[in-house]
Coordinates of C-alpha atoms in Angstrom, one line a residue:
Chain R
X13 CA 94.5 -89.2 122.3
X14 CA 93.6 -86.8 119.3
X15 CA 89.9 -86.0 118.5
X16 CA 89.9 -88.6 115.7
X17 CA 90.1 -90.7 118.4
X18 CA 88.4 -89.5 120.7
X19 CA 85.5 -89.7 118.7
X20 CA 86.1 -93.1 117.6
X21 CA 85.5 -94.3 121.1
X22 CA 82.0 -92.8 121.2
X23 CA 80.0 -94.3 118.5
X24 CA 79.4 -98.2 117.9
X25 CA 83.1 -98.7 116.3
X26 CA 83.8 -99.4 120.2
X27 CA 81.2 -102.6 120.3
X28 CA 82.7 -105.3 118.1
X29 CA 79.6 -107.0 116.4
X30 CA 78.5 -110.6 116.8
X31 CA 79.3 -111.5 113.3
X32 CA 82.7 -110.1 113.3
X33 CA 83.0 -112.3 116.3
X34 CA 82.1 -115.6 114.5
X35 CA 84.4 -114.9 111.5
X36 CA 87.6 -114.6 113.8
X37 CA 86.1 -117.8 115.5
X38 CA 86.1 -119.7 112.5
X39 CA 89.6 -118.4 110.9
X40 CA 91.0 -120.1 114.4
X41 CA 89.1 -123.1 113.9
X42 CA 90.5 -123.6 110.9
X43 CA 93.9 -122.6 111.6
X44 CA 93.8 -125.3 114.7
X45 CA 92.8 -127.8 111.9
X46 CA 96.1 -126.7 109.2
X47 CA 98.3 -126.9 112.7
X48 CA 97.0 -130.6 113.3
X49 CA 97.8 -130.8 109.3
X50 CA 100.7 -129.9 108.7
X51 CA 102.1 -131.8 112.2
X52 CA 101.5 -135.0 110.4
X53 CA 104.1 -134.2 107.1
X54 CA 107.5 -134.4 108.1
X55 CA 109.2 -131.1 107.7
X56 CA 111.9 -132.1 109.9
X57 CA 113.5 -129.5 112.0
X58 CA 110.9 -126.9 110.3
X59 CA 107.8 -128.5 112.0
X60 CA 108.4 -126.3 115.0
X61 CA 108.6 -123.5 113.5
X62 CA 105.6 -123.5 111.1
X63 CA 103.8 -124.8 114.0
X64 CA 104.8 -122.2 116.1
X65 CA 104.5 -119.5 113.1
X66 CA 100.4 -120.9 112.9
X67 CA 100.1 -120.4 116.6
X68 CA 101.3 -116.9 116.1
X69 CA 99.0 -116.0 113.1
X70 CA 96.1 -117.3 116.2
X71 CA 97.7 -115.7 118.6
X72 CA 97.5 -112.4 116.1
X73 CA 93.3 -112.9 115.7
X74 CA 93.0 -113.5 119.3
X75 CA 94.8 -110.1 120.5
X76 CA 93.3 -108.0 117.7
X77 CA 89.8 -108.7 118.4
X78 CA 88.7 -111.0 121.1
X79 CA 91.3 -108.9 122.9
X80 CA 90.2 -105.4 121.5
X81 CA 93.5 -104.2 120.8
X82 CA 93.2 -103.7 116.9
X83 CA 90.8 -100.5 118.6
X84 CA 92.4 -99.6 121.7
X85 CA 93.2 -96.8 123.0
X86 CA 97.4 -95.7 121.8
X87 CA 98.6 -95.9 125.3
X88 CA 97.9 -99.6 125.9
X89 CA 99.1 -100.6 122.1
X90 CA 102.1 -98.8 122.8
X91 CA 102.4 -100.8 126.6
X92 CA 101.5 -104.1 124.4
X93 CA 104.4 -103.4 121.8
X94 CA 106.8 -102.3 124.7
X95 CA 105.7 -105.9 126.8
X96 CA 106.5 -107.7 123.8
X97 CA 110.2 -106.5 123.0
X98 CA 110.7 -106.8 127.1
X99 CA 109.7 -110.8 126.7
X100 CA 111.1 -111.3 123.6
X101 CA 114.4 -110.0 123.7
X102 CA 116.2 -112.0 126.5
X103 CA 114.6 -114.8 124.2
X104 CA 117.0 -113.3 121.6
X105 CA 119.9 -113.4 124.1
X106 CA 119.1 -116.8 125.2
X107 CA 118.8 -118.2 121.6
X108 CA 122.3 -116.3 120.7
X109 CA 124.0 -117.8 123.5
X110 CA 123.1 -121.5 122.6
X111 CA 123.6 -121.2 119.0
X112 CA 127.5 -119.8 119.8
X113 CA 128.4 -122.3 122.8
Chain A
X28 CA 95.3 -88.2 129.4
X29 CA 92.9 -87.8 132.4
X30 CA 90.0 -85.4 130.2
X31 CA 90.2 -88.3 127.4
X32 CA 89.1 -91.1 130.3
X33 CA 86.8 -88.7 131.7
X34 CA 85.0 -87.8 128.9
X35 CA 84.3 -92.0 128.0
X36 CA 81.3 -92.7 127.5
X37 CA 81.3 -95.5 130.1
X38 CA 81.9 -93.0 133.0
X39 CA 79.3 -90.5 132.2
X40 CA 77.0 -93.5 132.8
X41 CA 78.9 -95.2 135.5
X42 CA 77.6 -94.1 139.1
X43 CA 81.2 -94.0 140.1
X44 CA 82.8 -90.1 140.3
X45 CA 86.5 -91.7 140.1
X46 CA 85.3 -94.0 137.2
X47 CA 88.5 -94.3 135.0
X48 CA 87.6 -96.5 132.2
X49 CA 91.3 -96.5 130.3
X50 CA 93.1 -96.6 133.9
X51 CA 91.3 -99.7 134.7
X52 CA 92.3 -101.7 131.4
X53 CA 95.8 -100.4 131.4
X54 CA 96.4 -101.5 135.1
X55 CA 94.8 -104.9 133.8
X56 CA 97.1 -105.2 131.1
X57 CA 100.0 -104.7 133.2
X58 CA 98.8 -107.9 135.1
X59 CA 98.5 -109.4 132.0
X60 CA 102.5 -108.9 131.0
X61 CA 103.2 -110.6 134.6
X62 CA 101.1 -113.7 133.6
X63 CA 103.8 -113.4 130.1
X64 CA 106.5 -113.2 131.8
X65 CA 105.6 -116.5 133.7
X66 CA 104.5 -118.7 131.0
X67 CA 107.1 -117.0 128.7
X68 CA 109.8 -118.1 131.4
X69 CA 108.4 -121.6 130.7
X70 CA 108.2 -121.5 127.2
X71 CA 111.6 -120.2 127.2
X72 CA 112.7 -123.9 128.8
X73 CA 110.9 -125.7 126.7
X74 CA 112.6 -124.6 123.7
X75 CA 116.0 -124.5 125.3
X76 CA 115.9 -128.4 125.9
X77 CA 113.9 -128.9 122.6
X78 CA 117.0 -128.2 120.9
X79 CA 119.3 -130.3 123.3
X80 CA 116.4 -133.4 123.6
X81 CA 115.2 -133.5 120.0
X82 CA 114.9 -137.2 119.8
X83 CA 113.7 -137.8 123.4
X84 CA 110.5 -135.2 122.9
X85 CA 109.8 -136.6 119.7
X86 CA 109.4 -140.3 121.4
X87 CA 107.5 -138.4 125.1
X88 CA 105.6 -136.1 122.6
X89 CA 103.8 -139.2 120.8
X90 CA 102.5 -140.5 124.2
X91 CA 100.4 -137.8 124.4
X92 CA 96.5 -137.9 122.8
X93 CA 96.4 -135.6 120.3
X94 CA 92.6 -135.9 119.8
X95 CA 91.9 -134.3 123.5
X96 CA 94.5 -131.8 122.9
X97 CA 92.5 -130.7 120.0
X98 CA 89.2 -131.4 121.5
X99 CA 90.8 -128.9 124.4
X100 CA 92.1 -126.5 122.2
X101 CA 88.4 -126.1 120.4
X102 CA 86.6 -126.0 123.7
X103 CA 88.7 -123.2 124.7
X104 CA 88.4 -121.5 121.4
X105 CA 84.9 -122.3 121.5
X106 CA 84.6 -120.5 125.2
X107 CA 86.6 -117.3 124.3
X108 CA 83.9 -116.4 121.5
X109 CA 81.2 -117.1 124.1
X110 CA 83.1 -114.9 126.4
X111 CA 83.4 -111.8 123.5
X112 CA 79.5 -112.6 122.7
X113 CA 78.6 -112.3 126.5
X114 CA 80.5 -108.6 126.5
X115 CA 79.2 -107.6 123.3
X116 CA 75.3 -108.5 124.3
X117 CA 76.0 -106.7 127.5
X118 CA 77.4 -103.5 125.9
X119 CA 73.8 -103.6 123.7
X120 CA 71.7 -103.9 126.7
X121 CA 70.8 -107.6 126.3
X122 CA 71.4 -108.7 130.3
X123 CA 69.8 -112.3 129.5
X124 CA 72.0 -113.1 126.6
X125 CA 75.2 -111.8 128.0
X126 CA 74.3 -114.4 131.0
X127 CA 73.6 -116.9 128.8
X128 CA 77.1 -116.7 126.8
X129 CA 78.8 -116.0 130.3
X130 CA 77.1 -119.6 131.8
X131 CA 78.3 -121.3 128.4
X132 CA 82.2 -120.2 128.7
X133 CA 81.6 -120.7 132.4
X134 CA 80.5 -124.8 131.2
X135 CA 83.3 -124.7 128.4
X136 CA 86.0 -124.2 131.6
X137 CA 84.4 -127.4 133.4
X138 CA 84.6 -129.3 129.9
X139 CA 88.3 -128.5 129.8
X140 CA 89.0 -129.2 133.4
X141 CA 86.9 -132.8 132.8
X142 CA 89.1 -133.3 130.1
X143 CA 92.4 -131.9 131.9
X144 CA 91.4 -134.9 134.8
X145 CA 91.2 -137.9 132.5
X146 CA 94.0 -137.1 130.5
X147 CA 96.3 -136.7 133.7
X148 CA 94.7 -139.5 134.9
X149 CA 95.9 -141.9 132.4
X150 CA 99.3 -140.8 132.9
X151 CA 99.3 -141.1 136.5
X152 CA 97.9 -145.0 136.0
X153 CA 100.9 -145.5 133.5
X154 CA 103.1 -144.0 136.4
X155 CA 104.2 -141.4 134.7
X156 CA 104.3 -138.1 137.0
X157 CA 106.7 -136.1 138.4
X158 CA 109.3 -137.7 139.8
X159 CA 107.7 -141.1 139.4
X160 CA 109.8 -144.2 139.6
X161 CA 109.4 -145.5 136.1
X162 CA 110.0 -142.4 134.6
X163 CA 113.5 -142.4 137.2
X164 CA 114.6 -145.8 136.3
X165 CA 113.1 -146.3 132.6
X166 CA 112.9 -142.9 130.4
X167 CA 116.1 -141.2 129.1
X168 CA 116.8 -137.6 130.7
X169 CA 115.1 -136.0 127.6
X170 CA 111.8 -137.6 128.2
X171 CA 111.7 -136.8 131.9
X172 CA 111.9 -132.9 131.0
X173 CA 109.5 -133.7 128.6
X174 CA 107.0 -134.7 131.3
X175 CA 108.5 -132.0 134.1
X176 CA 108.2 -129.2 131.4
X177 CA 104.4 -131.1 130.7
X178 CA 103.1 -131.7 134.2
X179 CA 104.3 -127.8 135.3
X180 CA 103.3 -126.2 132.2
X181 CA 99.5 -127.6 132.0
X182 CA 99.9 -127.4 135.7
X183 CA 100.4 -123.8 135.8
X184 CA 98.1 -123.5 132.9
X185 CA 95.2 -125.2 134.6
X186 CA 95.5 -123.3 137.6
X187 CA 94.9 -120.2 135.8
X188 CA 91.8 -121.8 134.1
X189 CA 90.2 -122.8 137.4
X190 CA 91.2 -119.4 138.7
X191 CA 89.4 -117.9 135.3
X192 CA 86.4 -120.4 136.6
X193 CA 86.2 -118.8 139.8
X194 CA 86.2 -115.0 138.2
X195 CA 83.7 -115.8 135.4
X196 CA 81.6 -117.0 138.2
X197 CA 82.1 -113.7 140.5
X198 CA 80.9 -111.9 136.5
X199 CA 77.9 -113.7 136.3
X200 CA 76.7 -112.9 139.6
X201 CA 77.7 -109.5 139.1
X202 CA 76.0 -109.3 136.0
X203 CA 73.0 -110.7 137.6
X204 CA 72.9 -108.4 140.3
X205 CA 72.7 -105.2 137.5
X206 CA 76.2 -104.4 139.1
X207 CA 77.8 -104.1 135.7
X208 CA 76.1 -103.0 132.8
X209 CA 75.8 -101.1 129.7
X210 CA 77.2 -98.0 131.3
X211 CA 80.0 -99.9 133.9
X212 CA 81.4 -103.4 131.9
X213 CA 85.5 -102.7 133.1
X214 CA 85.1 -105.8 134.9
X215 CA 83.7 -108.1 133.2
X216 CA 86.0 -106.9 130.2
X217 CA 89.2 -107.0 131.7
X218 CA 87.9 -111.1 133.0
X219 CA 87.4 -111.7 129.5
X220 CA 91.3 -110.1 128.8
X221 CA 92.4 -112.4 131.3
X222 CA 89.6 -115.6 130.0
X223 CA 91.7 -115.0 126.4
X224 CA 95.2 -114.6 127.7
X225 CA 94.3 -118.3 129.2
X226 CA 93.2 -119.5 125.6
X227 CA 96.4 -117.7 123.7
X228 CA 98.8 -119.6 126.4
X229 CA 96.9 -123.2 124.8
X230 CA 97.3 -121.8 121.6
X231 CA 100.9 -122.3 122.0
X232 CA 101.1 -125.4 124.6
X233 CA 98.9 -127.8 122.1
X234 CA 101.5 -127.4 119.4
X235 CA 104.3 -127.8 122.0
X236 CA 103.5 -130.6 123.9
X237 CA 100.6 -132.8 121.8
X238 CA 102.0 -132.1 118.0
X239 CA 106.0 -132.3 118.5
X240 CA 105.7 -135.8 117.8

């Protein structure tokens, strides 16, 4: 909420451009075709996990730009962060609990 | 808190008094974490009984047509960027173009949903569906939470896209109707947060479901 901020917010750095768009667009295209990829060498119990870990590196592009956040205001990246550890962590204690039954 | 909302840009041009241009996308995102919480419920299933029914969601997994799941999963893609261009355009002024990007995402849903249709569809005509009788008498326990856990979570997922049909249609209207515009876009931004939180959720189910195989 400072005035570095503030004046962030009121000049263009607010309007993400059409080309910026286009570059995240194609970085998930691609990263849809290495998930497709990879799927067909058997990695055994890794596959999962490196499919799940290319997801996340989309996930990432989609919430940073398309989504805004990489230039939000603090309050709703702090929120975000706090949303995550709330789903996230009962994953933990679920994942915990399996592995020590 | 309150000054730095007031003094957005947005609400100097918006003709509401009470405009609050931060309020509105925080009490969006809160919505958002629900929607989280409710995949991330089902997510957290199928990776419990991914590690109990390795072998069985391998076998379920490979019955499932990886070229529409990737088709899908590009159409959606494909339909977020239309839905970012259509904000962008309408941030710069550009009314016709943002429509135009809005009616393509709004043609991109219906392409998935077609797609959605036929792919259910052929499952249905093998009998496979929830609590079908081959999948009772002739599929191992694994492979019958492999379809539950498939039916429920494209289920759930398509809902949300039809109900993201239904919104982007109230945007365009909107939009139309010079009800949002440069100086008043919290609507049709927080539709595209929504329109992208539907696309992230794929983003995870294609891997899951098509690609475990």
């Amino acid at each position: 909420m400072g005035s570095h901020e503030q004046s962030h917010d009121h000049d263009d750095h607010h309007i993400i451009g059409y080309g910026t768009h286009l570059v995240i667009y194609f970085g998930l295209l691609l990263l849809t075709g290495l998930t497709v990829a990879v799927a067909r060498v058997n990695l055994g119990e890794l596959n999962l996990w490196v499919a799940m870990l290319v997801a996340t590196f989309k996930a990432a592009l989609v919430i940073l730009y398309f989504m805004h956040m990489k230039y939000e205001h603090k309050l709703i990246q702090f929120l975000f962060v706090i949303a995550l550890l709330a789903l996230f962590l009962p994953y933990g204690a679920v994942f915990i609990d399996y592995l020590h039954r | 808190m309150s000054s730095h909302a007031a003094s957005h840009p947005q609400d100097a041009h918006s003709n509401n008094p009470h405009a609050d241009y931060i309020g509105d996308k925080v009490g969006f995102w809160f919505f958002l974490y629900t929607e989280l919480v409710l995949f991330g419920g089902l997510f957290l299933g199928y990776f419990f009984y991914h590690m109990k029914y390795k072998e069985a969601f391998h076998e379920a997994g490979s019955h499932l047509n990886v070229f529409m799941g990737a088709g899908n999963t590009v159409v959606l893609l494909t339909s977020s960027l239309t839905m970012v261009m259509s904000l962008t355009a309408l941030q710069r002024k550009q009314k016709g173009l943002s429509l135009f990007y809005l009616g393509l995402t709004i043609l991109f849903a219906l392409a998935f949903m077609v797609v959605k249709y036929f792919e259910w569809g052929a499952k249905f005509s093998y009998g496979l569906y929830p609590g079908s009788e081959i999948l009772q008498t002739q599929h191992s326990d694994g492979v019958v939470i492999f379809y539950g856990l498939y039916f429920v979570m494209t289920g759930t997922h398509g809902l949300h896209v039809v109900l993201g049909l239904i919104a982007l249609s109230w945007m365009f209207v909107l939009v139309w109707q010079d009800k949002i515009h440069a100086g008043d876009y919290a609507y049709l931004e927080n539709v595209g947060l929504y329109w992208h939180l539907v696309d992230l959720i794929w983003i995870y189910l294609f891997p899951l479901l098509y690609l475990v195989a």
